[in-house]
Amino acid sequence: MTADLVRTLRFMYKSLDRAFCQAENVPRLDHFFSLFFQRTVRLSILRASTGRGAEFYDACSSHLIDNLPGVRWLSLPEDVKTEIDTILSDLEALDFAELSEDYYETRRLYMILGTCLFYKGYLLANHLPKEDLIDVALYCRHYYLLSLASERIGQLVIWREVFPGYHLVKDRSPSRDEYSPPEARYFLLIVGLKHFMLCTLLEAGGCTSKAVGNPGPDYIYVDQLKACLLQLEMLDTSIEERLHTSPNPCLSCADWFLPSARDKFQSVVNSVMMSKLQTPKKALISDHQTSLRTRRPSPTRSSGGSDNGSEGVGETVGFHSTPELTRKVGRRESQGSGGSEGSGGSGSVLKIGKKKYTLPNPFNLGSLRRSLSEREAEDVYKTVKLTSGSENTLFHYIYLETVQGVFISPTHREVEDLSGSIHPLLIQNFHRCCLSIRSVFHQTLVEERQSDSTCKDYAGLGPVKEHGVLFECSPENWTDQKKSPPKMSYWVIGRLFLQPQPQEFYVCFHDSVAEVAVELAFKLSFGMPL
């Protein structure tokens, strides 16, 4: 937290001496630290609360998320991302209308070094260097601009001179072949509209006109950024659709794996299956289905398994992907009866079980595709499952890509949909554990730099690059005095990749299936549209 404060102050005032030794900065620093302490106290109060909303997720994850050298990234479909990049590239070109040098036959006032686009606090596109992106993100987070965009912005314009360390560094090589930044001044222009917020880094000097005094924001640049945001509004529906789709990769709720809820749900499903087998109209296929279940026992951990009841052999689907797909293939009856029985805590868990995300059987996609629309069938093929085995055991994940300066994690909507009695506690414990694992990795990086280069080629002799902790949890406020509370075990594993650039991967999954962190990270990062 101290390092982020120092970095933000240097970004705003160039140095700590300039920030604290100039009298006119006293009220600005009072406001600066007032926001800092308010944010810290507010997060501490939210961590102690019993709420389970978006604010609770922000509070329990802030210790880790706020200390990662990256910005939360929202992956988008390729066509939407291409459209956003095209609009931002046209803006950065400055080769149209009043921004062109040929219009007034004079030099441009500013040159756009890069832009980054946020939507409801998520980073959609970035055309800035990594160091500039982190500086801008720290500034926006400190002044609550990211959370402001998650609500709704009528109109926002922010203009100030900044001092990005990436462009002001003086210890570069004096080689003639290497580019050296010009003696210039840098300005940050932020324009917000509705849920969009566009941050632009401008340069005055070098090939553009030199800035004199304290220039204000030029209305031409402000109007062009507003026009750019109005053009991006046509993608608002596609972005909202991405935020409201089912998790990809698929996630599971920890409450689904409690033994009492799983056994109860399995017994309810079996009773529905038996009633279907005894129906006269299905006598022709009952012997065939019974023989299949005799030779192939159902999974012991499955809440529905691959043997759930179906309407016929031609429509049998091994696993389901989303609740919408479940209704399409005719399995609503076998799943809907799960929440009609039970009492106490297990009844609420059974209701959650209906939204369990697992993958469809790849051998039955032919019949499944005939029952679905083209868009829904495409979602089936795009569904990503990280964990091994027939059942999805992934609870949460964070993947930090240091080259781009972004990290990938489940959205707020995905976490809120997986509510339950122990799942919010698991999310809170996951971030606390990852913070401890990350401190081990930080020590690893220090030892890696200090170690002898001759030892780096031997596996097993280097510092720790993977660290995991096994946890066991049970529901809180257990009321049944005659029975002991059910227990569930899960792993929190962190993996550090040193080559080609340091990358970090943290994952939380159920203890029933052995997983390899390298394989999980590869599945998550491969093909991710960064």
Short mmCIF file of C-alpha atoms in Angstrom, two decimals:
data_model
loop_
_atom_site.label_atom_id
_atom_site.label_comp_id
_atom_site.label_asym_id
_atom_site.label_seq_id
_atom_site.Cartn_x
_atom_site.Cartn_y
_atom_site.Cartn_z
CA MET A 1 0.00 0.00 0.00
CA THR A 2 2.87 2.35 0.78
CA ALA A 3 4.54 1.59 -2.53
CA ASP A 4 1.33 2.32 -4.43
CA LEU A 5 0.91 5.60 -2.56
CA VAL A 6 4.44 6.69 -3.42
CA ARG A 7 3.98 5.71 -7.07
CA THR A 8 0.71 7.63 -7.34
CA LEU A 9 2.21 10.74 -5.73
CA ARG A 10 5.16 10.64 -8.11
CA PHE A 11 2.80 10.23 -11.04
CA MET A 12 0.89 13.33 -9.92
CA TYR A 13 3.73 15.57 -8.61
CA LYS A 14 6.92 14.10 -10.15
CA SER A 15 8.64 13.66 -6.75
CA LEU A 16 7.82 13.42 -3.05
CA ASP A 17 9.82 16.60 -2.35
CA ARG A 18 7.74 18.53 -4.84
CA ALA A 19 4.53 17.08 -3.41
CA PHE A 20 5.20 17.84 0.26
CA CYS A 21 7.40 20.95 0.09
CA GLN A 22 5.17 23.21 -2.00
CA ALA A 23 2.61 25.12 0.04
CA GLU A 24 -0.11 25.03 -2.62
CA ASN A 25 -0.17 21.22 -2.44
CA VAL A 26 -1.22 21.08 1.24
CA PRO A 27 -5.02 21.03 0.65
CA ARG A 28 -4.58 18.62 -2.26
CA LEU A 29 -2.60 16.21 -0.09
CA ASP A 30 -5.20 16.49 2.67
CA HIS A 31 -7.83 15.39 0.19
CA PHE A 32 -5.53 12.70 -1.20
CA PHE A 33 -4.89 11.04 2.16
CA SER A 34 -8.49 11.53 3.27
CA LEU A 35 -9.61 9.35 0.35
CA PHE A 36 -6.92 6.81 1.18
CA PHE A 37 -7.96 6.44 4.83
CA GLN A 38 -11.66 6.37 3.95
CA ARG A 39 -11.07 3.54 1.50
CA THR A 40 -8.98 1.58 4.02
CA VAL A 41 -11.50 1.94 6.85
CA ARG A 42 -14.44 1.18 4.58
CA LEU A 43 -12.86 -2.04 3.33
CA SER A 44 -12.09 -3.10 6.91
CA ILE A 45 -15.74 -2.57 7.89
CA LEU A 46 -16.98 -4.52 4.88
CA ARG A 47 -14.66 -7.43 5.66
CA ALA A 48 -16.17 -7.67 9.14
CA SER A 49 -19.75 -7.53 7.81
CA THR A 50 -21.89 -10.55 7.00
CA GLY A 51 -23.05 -9.32 3.60
CA ARG A 52 -22.59 -11.43 0.50
CA GLY A 53 -22.94 -8.86 -2.29
CA ALA A 54 -20.53 -7.21 -4.70
CA GLU A 55 -19.12 -5.00 -1.93
CA PHE A 56 -18.22 -8.06 0.13
CA TYR A 57 -16.36 -9.54 -2.86
CA ASP A 58 -14.46 -6.26 -3.34
CA ALA A 59 -13.59 -6.13 0.35
CA CYS A 60 -12.33 -9.70 0.72
CA SER A 61 -10.35 -9.54 -2.54
CA SER A 62 -8.89 -6.03 -2.10
CA HIS A 63 -5.89 -7.20 -0.04
CA LEU A 64 -4.69 -9.27 -2.98
CA ILE A 65 -6.18 -7.51 -6.00
CA ASP A 66 -5.00 -4.04 -5.00
CA ASN A 67 -1.44 -5.30 -4.63
CA LEU A 68 -1.20 -7.06 -7.98
CA PRO A 69 0.80 -5.17 -10.64
CA GLY A 70 -2.05 -5.29 -13.10
CA VAL A 71 -5.62 -4.28 -13.96
CA ARG A 72 -8.70 -6.53 -14.02
CA TRP A 73 -9.23 -7.63 -17.60
CA LEU A 74 -12.55 -8.59 -19.20
CA SER A 75 -12.15 -10.97 -22.13
CA LEU A 76 -14.52 -10.20 -25.01
CA PRO A 77 -15.51 -11.98 -28.22
CA GLU A 78 -13.00 -11.43 -30.98
CA ASP A 79 -15.32 -9.38 -33.17
CA VAL A 80 -16.17 -6.98 -30.31
CA LYS A 81 -12.52 -6.59 -29.31
CA THR A 82 -11.51 -5.90 -32.91
CA GLU A 83 -14.17 -3.20 -33.20
CA ILE A 84 -12.96 -1.50 -30.00
CA ASP A 85 -9.31 -1.61 -31.07
CA THR A 86 -10.21 -0.15 -34.46
CA ILE A 87 -12.09 2.78 -32.92
CA LEU A 88 -9.25 3.55 -30.50
CA SER A 89 -6.62 3.28 -33.25
CA ASP A 90 -8.52 5.77 -35.41
CA LEU A 91 -8.61 8.17 -32.48
CA GLU A 92 -4.90 7.80 -31.76
CA ALA A 93 -3.99 8.44 -35.40
CA LEU A 94 -5.09 12.11 -35.11
CA ASP A 95 -5.41 12.21 -38.87
CA PHE A 96 -8.87 13.67 -39.38
CA ALA A 97 -10.79 16.95 -39.11
CA GLU A 98 -9.38 19.56 -36.72
CA LEU A 99 -6.77 17.17 -35.34
CA SER A 100 -4.90 17.00 -38.65
CA GLU A 101 -1.88 19.27 -39.14
CA ASP A 102 -3.12 20.20 -42.61
CA TYR A 103 -6.32 21.71 -41.23
CA TYR A 104 -4.73 24.79 -39.60
CA GLU A 105 -1.28 24.35 -41.22
CA THR A 106 0.28 24.37 -37.74
CA ARG A 107 1.69 21.81 -35.40
CA ARG A 108 -0.65 19.73 -33.31
CA LEU A 109 -1.08 20.75 -29.72
CA TYR A 110 -0.67 17.22 -28.39
CA MET A 111 0.26 13.77 -29.56
CA ILE A 112 -1.70 10.81 -28.16
CA LEU A 113 0.75 8.28 -26.70
CA GLY A 114 -1.95 5.73 -26.01
CA THR A 115 -5.40 5.06 -24.61
CA CYS A 116 -7.10 2.56 -22.35
CA LEU A 117 -10.84 1.88 -22.13
CA PHE A 118 -12.73 0.81 -18.99
CA TYR A 119 -16.29 -0.45 -18.68
CA LYS A 120 -17.79 -0.77 -15.18
CA GLY A 121 -14.28 -0.95 -13.76
CA TYR A 122 -13.10 -3.70 -16.16
CA LEU A 123 -10.36 -3.04 -18.69
CA LEU A 124 -11.62 -3.69 -22.22
CA ALA A 125 -8.69 -2.45 -24.33
CA ASN A 126 -5.26 -1.00 -23.69
CA HIS A 127 -2.92 0.79 -26.09
CA LEU A 128 -0.55 2.06 -23.38
CA PRO A 129 2.75 0.61 -22.19
CA LYS A 130 2.38 -1.55 -19.09
CA GLU A 131 3.98 0.99 -16.74
CA ASP A 132 1.72 3.79 -17.99
CA LEU A 133 -1.34 1.55 -17.64
CA ILE A 134 -0.56 0.77 -14.00
CA ASP A 135 0.05 4.46 -13.24
CA VAL A 136 -3.30 5.43 -14.76
CA ALA A 137 -5.11 2.56 -13.02
CA LEU A 138 -3.66 3.49 -9.61
CA TYR A 139 -4.76 7.09 -10.09
CA CYS A 140 -8.28 6.07 -11.15
CA ARG A 141 -8.64 3.60 -8.30
CA HIS A 142 -7.47 6.09 -5.70
CA TYR A 143 -10.04 8.68 -6.77
CA TYR A 144 -12.84 6.05 -7.06
CA LEU A 145 -13.19 6.57 -10.80
CA LEU A 146 -13.40 2.85 -11.56
CA SER A 147 -16.18 2.30 -9.03
CA LEU A 148 -17.90 5.45 -10.30
CA ALA A 149 -18.08 3.96 -13.80
CA SER A 150 -19.70 0.81 -12.40
CA GLU A 151 -22.69 2.93 -11.32
CA ARG A 152 -23.37 5.35 -14.18
CA ILE A 153 -21.63 8.53 -15.35
CA GLY A 154 -23.60 11.41 -16.78
CA GLN A 155 -20.49 13.15 -18.05
CA LEU A 156 -16.93 13.20 -16.72
CA VAL A 157 -13.91 15.22 -17.86
CA ILE A 158 -10.60 15.16 -15.94
CA TRP A 159 -7.48 17.02 -17.05
CA ARG A 160 -4.18 17.28 -15.23
CA GLU A 161 -0.46 17.26 -15.87
CA VAL A 162 1.19 13.98 -14.92
CA PHE A 163 4.73 12.67 -14.71
CA PRO A 164 4.85 9.05 -15.95
CA GLY A 165 8.06 7.43 -14.80
CA TYR A 166 8.31 5.30 -17.94
CA HIS A 167 8.87 8.41 -20.09
CA LEU A 168 10.87 10.48 -17.61
CA VAL A 169 13.56 7.93 -16.75
CA LYS A 170 17.04 9.37 -17.34
CA ASP A 171 19.29 6.33 -16.91
CA ARG A 172 18.91 5.05 -20.46
CA SER A 173 21.83 3.94 -22.58
CA PRO A 174 23.48 6.80 -24.51
CA SER A 175 23.67 4.67 -27.66
CA ARG A 176 22.76 6.51 -30.84
CA ASP A 177 20.62 3.66 -32.10
CA GLU A 178 18.35 3.73 -29.03
CA TYR A 179 15.33 5.98 -28.88
CA SER A 180 15.45 8.70 -26.24
CA PRO A 181 12.26 10.45 -25.15
CA PRO A 182 12.04 14.16 -25.97
CA GLU A 183 11.95 16.96 -23.46
CA ALA A 184 8.19 17.10 -23.20
CA ARG A 185 5.30 17.52 -20.80
CA TYR A 186 2.60 14.91 -20.32
CA PHE A 187 -1.09 15.33 -19.62
CA LEU A 188 -3.82 12.90 -18.65
CA LEU A 189 -7.27 13.39 -20.19
CA ILE A 190 -10.12 11.20 -18.87
CA VAL A 191 -13.58 11.36 -20.40
CA GLY A 192 -16.43 9.29 -18.99
CA LEU A 193 -19.90 8.65 -20.36
CA LYS A 194 -22.43 6.23 -18.85
CA HIS A 195 -20.44 3.08 -17.99
CA PHE A 196 -17.51 3.83 -20.32
CA MET A 197 -14.36 5.66 -19.24
CA LEU A 198 -11.62 6.49 -21.75
CA CYS A 199 -8.18 7.48 -20.42
CA THR A 200 -5.75 9.18 -22.79
CA LEU A 201 -2.09 10.08 -22.23
CA LEU A 202 -1.02 13.17 -24.22
CA GLU A 203 2.45 14.53 -24.97
CA ALA A 204 3.24 18.19 -25.55
CA GLY A 205 6.68 18.83 -27.03
CA GLY A 206 8.92 16.91 -29.37
CA CYS A 207 7.06 16.81 -32.70
CA THR A 208 4.13 18.80 -31.27
CA SER A 209 3.83 22.31 -29.92
CA LYS A 210 5.41 23.03 -26.55
CA ALA A 211 3.05 23.63 -23.66
CA VAL A 212 3.47 26.96 -21.89
CA GLY A 213 2.22 27.65 -18.38
CA ASN A 214 -0.76 25.61 -17.21
CA PRO A 215 -2.80 24.87 -20.34
CA GLY A 216 -6.35 23.63 -19.95
CA PRO A 217 -8.00 20.82 -21.89
CA ASP A 218 -8.45 21.64 -25.56
CA TYR A 219 -12.12 21.34 -26.53
CA ILE A 220 -11.25 19.62 -29.83
CA TYR A 221 -9.62 16.69 -28.05
CA VAL A 222 -12.44 16.47 -25.49
CA ASP A 223 -15.06 16.44 -28.27
CA GLN A 224 -13.20 13.71 -30.16
CA LEU A 225 -13.04 11.51 -27.06
CA LYS A 226 -16.77 12.03 -26.47
CA ALA A 227 -17.47 11.13 -30.09
CA CYS A 228 -15.38 8.01 -29.63
CA LEU A 229 -17.40 6.97 -26.58
CA LEU A 230 -20.67 7.62 -28.41
CA GLN A 231 -19.42 5.36 -31.17
CA LEU A 232 -18.58 2.66 -28.61
CA GLU A 233 -22.11 2.76 -27.20
CA MET A 234 -23.28 0.48 -29.98
CA LEU A 235 -21.21 -2.29 -28.34
CA ASP A 236 -22.87 -1.81 -24.97
CA THR A 237 -25.31 -4.70 -25.55
CA SER A 238 -22.53 -7.12 -26.49
CA ILE A 239 -20.46 -6.20 -23.43
CA GLU A 240 -23.43 -6.56 -21.09
CA GLU A 241 -24.19 -9.93 -22.65
CA ARG A 242 -20.64 -11.00 -21.88
CA LEU A 243 -21.01 -9.91 -18.24
CA HIS A 244 -24.27 -11.88 -17.85
CA THR A 245 -23.26 -15.10 -19.59
CA SER A 246 -22.40 -18.26 -17.70
CA PRO A 247 -18.85 -18.45 -16.30
CA ASN A 248 -16.16 -19.35 -18.80
CA PRO A 249 -14.18 -21.24 -17.61
CA CYS A 250 -16.92 -23.05 -15.69
CA LEU A 251 -17.07 -22.53 -11.94
CA SER A 252 -18.65 -24.61 -9.18
CA CYS A 253 -20.06 -23.68 -5.78
CA ALA A 254 -18.41 -25.17 -2.71
CA ASP A 255 -21.80 -25.98 -1.17
CA TRP A 256 -22.47 -28.49 -3.94
CA PHE A 257 -19.69 -30.70 -2.60
CA LEU A 258 -20.96 -31.02 0.97
CA PRO A 259 -21.61 -34.75 1.60
CA SER A 260 -25.12 -34.32 3.03
CA ALA A 261 -26.32 -32.16 0.15
CA ARG A 262 -24.69 -34.41 -2.44
CA ASP A 263 -26.18 -37.62 -1.02
CA LYS A 264 -29.62 -36.02 -0.69
CA PHE A 265 -29.54 -34.76 -4.23
CA GLN A 266 -28.37 -38.15 -5.54
CA SER A 267 -31.22 -39.94 -3.76
CA VAL A 268 -33.78 -37.53 -5.19
CA VAL A 269 -32.39 -38.00 -8.72
CA ASN A 270 -32.42 -41.79 -8.31
CA SER A 271 -36.06 -41.73 -7.22
CA VAL A 272 -36.98 -39.72 -10.30
CA MET A 273 -35.07 -42.15 -12.51
CA MET A 274 -36.84 -45.16 -11.01
CA SER A 275 -40.25 -43.57 -11.52
CA LYS A 276 -39.40 -43.01 -15.17
CA LEU A 277 -38.23 -46.60 -15.62
CA GLN A 278 -41.57 -47.86 -14.29
CA THR A 279 -43.59 -45.83 -16.80
CA PRO A 280 -45.37 -48.20 -19.30
CA LYS A 281 -44.72 -46.02 -22.37
CA LYS A 282 -40.95 -46.32 -21.84
CA ALA A 283 -40.82 -50.06 -21.28
CA LEU A 284 -38.95 -50.54 -24.56
CA ILE A 285 -35.85 -48.68 -23.40
CA SER A 286 -36.00 -49.32 -19.66
CA ASP A 287 -34.07 -52.60 -19.88
CA HIS A 288 -31.40 -50.95 -21.99
CA GLN A 289 -30.93 -48.05 -19.55
CA THR A 290 -30.94 -50.40 -16.55
CA SER A 291 -28.20 -52.57 -18.06
CA LEU A 292 -26.08 -49.49 -18.73
CA ARG A 293 -26.37 -48.34 -15.13
CA THR A 294 -25.56 -51.85 -13.89
CA ARG A 295 -22.31 -52.05 -15.83
CA ARG A 296 -21.22 -48.44 -15.22
CA PRO A 297 -21.68 -47.15 -11.65
CA SER A 298 -22.46 -43.49 -11.20
CA PRO A 299 -19.73 -41.14 -9.89
CA THR A 300 -19.56 -41.05 -6.13
CA ARG A 301 -19.08 -37.26 -6.00
CA SER A 302 -21.54 -36.25 -8.67
CA SER A 303 -24.57 -34.17 -7.80
CA GLY A 304 -26.24 -35.34 -10.98
CA GLY A 305 -23.54 -37.27 -12.80
CA SER A 306 -23.65 -38.50 -16.34
CA ASP A 307 -26.50 -40.89 -15.59
CA ASN A 308 -29.27 -38.44 -14.84
CA GLY A 309 -32.68 -39.28 -16.27
CA SER A 310 -33.44 -38.36 -19.87
CA GLU A 311 -36.42 -38.51 -22.19
CA GLY A 312 -34.90 -41.04 -24.56
CA VAL A 313 -31.70 -42.53 -25.88
CA GLY A 314 -31.52 -40.10 -28.80
CA GLU A 315 -31.67 -37.09 -26.47
CA THR A 316 -29.33 -38.34 -23.76
CA VAL A 317 -26.80 -35.68 -22.74
CA GLY A 318 -23.99 -36.63 -20.37
CA PHE A 319 -23.40 -33.22 -18.81
CA HIS A 320 -24.95 -29.80 -19.02
CA SER A 321 -23.32 -26.45 -19.57
CA THR A 322 -25.74 -23.74 -18.54
CA PRO A 323 -29.23 -23.59 -17.05
CA GLU A 324 -30.55 -22.44 -20.44
CA LEU A 325 -29.10 -25.48 -22.19
CA THR A 326 -30.56 -27.72 -19.52
CA ARG A 327 -34.06 -26.56 -20.28
CA LYS A 328 -33.47 -27.06 -24.01
CA VAL A 329 -32.48 -30.73 -23.81
CA GLY A 330 -35.34 -31.73 -21.55
CA ARG A 331 -33.61 -32.40 -18.25
CA ARG A 332 -35.49 -29.80 -16.27
CA GLU A 333 -37.76 -32.40 -14.71
CA SER A 334 -34.96 -34.54 -13.33
CA GLN A 335 -33.14 -31.52 -11.89
CA GLY A 336 -36.10 -29.45 -10.77
CA SER A 337 -37.26 -32.08 -8.29
CA GLY A 338 -33.99 -31.74 -6.40
CA GLY A 339 -35.08 -28.58 -4.63
CA SER A 340 -38.56 -29.80 -3.74
CA GLU A 341 -37.42 -32.01 -0.86
CA GLY A 342 -35.11 -31.60 2.06
CA SER A 343 -35.16 -29.39 5.08
CA GLY A 344 -32.85 -27.07 6.96
CA GLY A 345 -29.51 -26.19 5.44
CA SER A 346 -29.48 -28.98 2.86
CA GLY A 347 -32.63 -27.69 1.19
CA SER A 348 -31.02 -24.39 0.30
CA VAL A 349 -27.97 -26.19 -1.05
CA LEU A 350 -30.17 -28.30 -3.31
CA LYS A 351 -31.60 -25.18 -4.89
CA ILE A 352 -28.11 -24.04 -5.71
CA GLY A 353 -27.34 -27.40 -7.25
CA LYS A 354 -29.67 -26.74 -10.16
CA LYS A 355 -27.26 -24.10 -11.50
CA LYS A 356 -24.23 -26.37 -11.50
CA TYR A 357 -22.01 -25.75 -14.52
CA THR A 358 -20.47 -28.82 -16.13
CA LEU A 359 -19.59 -29.66 -19.69
CA PRO A 360 -21.81 -31.43 -22.23
CA ASN A 361 -20.89 -34.87 -23.50
CA PRO A 362 -18.86 -34.32 -26.69
CA PHE A 363 -20.20 -37.57 -28.23
CA ASN A 364 -23.79 -36.31 -28.06
CA LEU A 365 -23.30 -32.80 -29.46
CA GLY A 366 -24.98 -33.84 -32.70
CA SER A 367 -28.38 -34.37 -31.13
CA LEU A 368 -27.79 -31.46 -28.77
CA ARG A 369 -27.07 -29.06 -31.63
CA ARG A 370 -30.36 -29.95 -33.31
CA SER A 371 -32.21 -28.92 -30.14
CA LEU A 372 -30.42 -25.57 -29.69
CA SER A 373 -30.21 -22.35 -31.59
CA GLU A 374 -27.03 -21.49 -33.47
CA ARG A 375 -25.84 -19.06 -30.78
CA GLU A 376 -26.45 -21.53 -27.94
CA ALA A 377 -24.73 -24.37 -29.78
CA GLU A 378 -21.73 -22.12 -30.39
CA ASP A 379 -21.53 -21.42 -26.64
CA VAL A 380 -21.30 -25.17 -25.99
CA TYR A 381 -18.17 -25.49 -28.09
CA LYS A 382 -16.60 -22.37 -26.55
CA THR A 383 -17.10 -23.55 -22.95
CA VAL A 384 -13.79 -24.02 -21.18
CA LYS A 385 -13.32 -26.56 -18.39
CA LEU A 386 -10.03 -26.33 -16.50
CA THR A 387 -10.22 -29.22 -14.05
CA SER A 388 -9.86 -32.92 -14.79
CA GLY A 389 -12.50 -35.59 -14.40
CA SER A 390 -16.16 -35.72 -15.37
CA GLU A 391 -17.20 -33.15 -12.79
CA ASN A 392 -16.15 -29.51 -12.64
CA THR A 393 -14.30 -28.89 -9.36
CA LEU A 394 -13.00 -25.35 -9.98
CA PHE A 395 -14.06 -22.78 -7.37
CA HIS A 396 -11.98 -19.68 -8.14
CA TYR A 397 -8.86 -18.55 -10.01
CA ILE A 398 -6.60 -15.56 -10.66
CA TYR A 399 -4.10 -15.37 -13.51
CA LEU A 400 -1.62 -12.47 -13.57
CA GLU A 401 -0.06 -11.62 -16.92
CA THR A 402 2.84 -9.31 -16.13
CA VAL A 403 3.79 -8.62 -19.76
CA GLN A 404 0.44 -6.97 -20.49
CA GLY A 405 -0.07 -5.67 -16.95
CA VAL A 406 -3.47 -7.35 -16.55
CA PHE A 407 -4.97 -10.17 -14.52
CA ILE A 408 -7.93 -12.45 -15.23
CA SER A 409 -10.42 -13.52 -12.56
CA PRO A 410 -14.16 -14.27 -12.32
CA THR A 411 -16.44 -11.26 -12.63
CA HIS A 412 -18.59 -9.94 -9.80
CA ARG A 413 -21.71 -11.43 -11.39
CA GLU A 414 -20.15 -14.88 -11.63
CA VAL A 415 -19.18 -14.83 -7.94
CA GLU A 416 -22.58 -13.53 -6.82
CA ASP A 417 -24.40 -16.29 -8.71
CA LEU A 418 -22.48 -18.92 -6.72
CA SER A 419 -23.90 -17.95 -3.36
CA GLY A 420 -24.20 -20.38 -0.48
CA SER A 421 -23.29 -20.97 3.14
CA ILE A 422 -19.56 -21.76 2.78
CA HIS A 423 -18.70 -20.50 -0.71
CA PRO A 424 -18.34 -16.81 0.32
CA LEU A 425 -16.06 -17.90 3.16
CA LEU A 426 -14.03 -19.93 0.67
CA ILE A 427 -13.62 -16.87 -1.57
CA GLN A 428 -12.45 -14.80 1.39
CA ASN A 429 -10.00 -17.46 2.54
CA PHE A 430 -8.72 -17.93 -1.02
CA HIS A 431 -7.58 -14.31 -1.32
CA ARG A 432 -5.99 -14.32 2.14
CA CYS A 433 -4.10 -17.51 1.34
CA CYS A 434 -2.98 -16.20 -2.07
CA LEU A 435 -1.54 -13.14 -0.36
CA SER A 436 0.63 -15.40 1.81
CA ILE A 437 1.65 -17.52 -1.19
CA ARG A 438 2.56 -14.40 -3.11
CA SER A 439 4.90 -13.31 -0.32
CA VAL A 440 6.68 -16.66 -0.75
CA PHE A 441 6.96 -16.01 -4.49
CA HIS A 442 8.34 -12.52 -3.84
CA GLN A 443 11.11 -14.07 -1.77
CA THR A 444 11.64 -16.55 -4.60
CA LEU A 445 12.24 -13.76 -7.10
CA VAL A 446 14.78 -12.17 -4.75
CA GLU A 447 16.63 -15.46 -4.34
CA GLU A 448 16.46 -16.07 -8.09
CA ARG A 449 18.29 -12.82 -8.79
CA GLN A 450 20.92 -13.54 -6.13
CA SER A 451 21.49 -17.20 -7.01
CA ASP A 452 24.39 -18.41 -9.11
CA SER A 453 23.60 -18.78 -12.79
CA THR A 454 25.15 -22.27 -12.86
CA CYS A 455 22.34 -23.66 -10.68
CA LYS A 456 19.47 -22.46 -12.86
CA ASP A 457 19.69 -25.35 -15.34
CA TYR A 458 19.06 -28.04 -12.72
CA ALA A 459 15.47 -28.83 -11.87
CA GLY A 460 14.65 -28.96 -8.17
CA LEU A 461 17.63 -26.91 -7.01
CA GLY A 462 16.04 -23.50 -7.44
CA PRO A 463 13.74 -21.61 -5.10
CA VAL A 464 10.09 -22.50 -4.58
CA LYS A 465 7.95 -21.93 -7.69
CA GLU A 466 4.77 -23.68 -6.56
CA HIS A 467 3.05 -23.56 -3.21
CA GLY A 468 -0.25 -25.09 -2.09
CA VAL A 469 -2.37 -25.32 1.06
CA LEU A 470 -5.09 -27.88 1.81
CA PHE A 471 -8.12 -26.57 3.72
CA GLU A 472 -11.08 -28.26 5.37
CA CYS A 473 -14.27 -26.32 6.02
CA SER A 474 -17.81 -26.92 7.28
CA PRO A 475 -20.98 -24.77 7.39
CA GLU A 476 -21.25 -22.13 10.08
CA ASN A 477 -24.10 -22.05 12.63
CA TRP A 478 -24.76 -25.78 12.38
CA THR A 479 -28.01 -26.41 14.33
CA ASP A 480 -28.27 -30.21 14.30
CA GLN A 481 -26.78 -31.36 17.62
CA LYS A 482 -27.13 -35.08 16.83
CA LYS A 483 -24.98 -35.01 13.71
CA SER A 484 -21.57 -33.55 13.13
CA PRO A 485 -21.44 -30.83 10.44
CA PRO A 486 -20.42 -32.01 6.97
CA LYS A 487 -16.88 -31.22 5.88
CA MET A 488 -15.41 -30.34 2.53
CA SER A 489 -11.71 -30.18 1.57
CA TYR A 490 -10.22 -27.95 -1.08
CA TRP A 491 -6.83 -26.85 -2.35
CA VAL A 492 -5.45 -23.34 -2.86
CA ILE A 493 -2.39 -23.55 -5.10
CA GLY A 494 -0.16 -20.82 -6.50
CA ARG A 495 2.31 -21.27 -9.33
CA LEU A 496 5.09 -18.86 -10.36
CA PHE A 497 6.37 -18.90 -13.94
CA LEU A 498 9.73 -17.18 -14.35
CA GLN A 499 10.20 -17.54 -18.10
CA PRO A 500 9.90 -15.67 -20.37
CA GLN A 501 8.46 -13.10 -17.95
CA PRO A 502 7.25 -13.61 -14.35
CA GLN A 503 3.65 -14.76 -14.32
CA GLU A 504 1.51 -15.87 -11.39
CA PHE A 505 -1.41 -18.28 -11.29
CA TYR A 506 -3.65 -19.01 -8.30
CA VAL A 507 -6.41 -21.60 -8.34
CA CYS A 508 -8.86 -23.11 -5.84
CA PHE A 509 -10.45 -26.51 -6.50
CA HIS A 510 -11.98 -29.49 -4.69
CA ASP A 511 -9.72 -32.13 -3.17
CA SER A 512 -11.30 -35.02 -5.07
CA VAL A 513 -9.24 -34.76 -8.28
CA ALA A 514 -5.49 -34.32 -8.55
CA GLU A 515 -4.66 -31.24 -10.61
CA VAL A 516 -1.44 -29.84 -12.06
CA ALA A 517 -1.09 -26.07 -11.76
CA VAL A 518 0.98 -25.85 -14.95
CA GLU A 519 -1.75 -27.57 -16.95
CA LEU A 520 -4.48 -25.37 -15.47
CA ALA A 521 -2.56 -22.19 -16.24
CA PHE A 522 -1.89 -23.34 -19.79
CA LYS A 523 -5.59 -24.07 -20.39
CA LEU A 524 -6.58 -20.68 -19.00
CA SER A 525 -4.00 -18.56 -20.82
CA PHE A 526 -3.94 -20.38 -24.18
CA GLY A 527 -5.94 -18.42 -26.72
CA MET A 528 -7.01 -15.76 -24.23
CA PRO A 529 -7.62 -12.58 -26.29
CA LEU A 530 -5.36 -10.14 -24.43
#
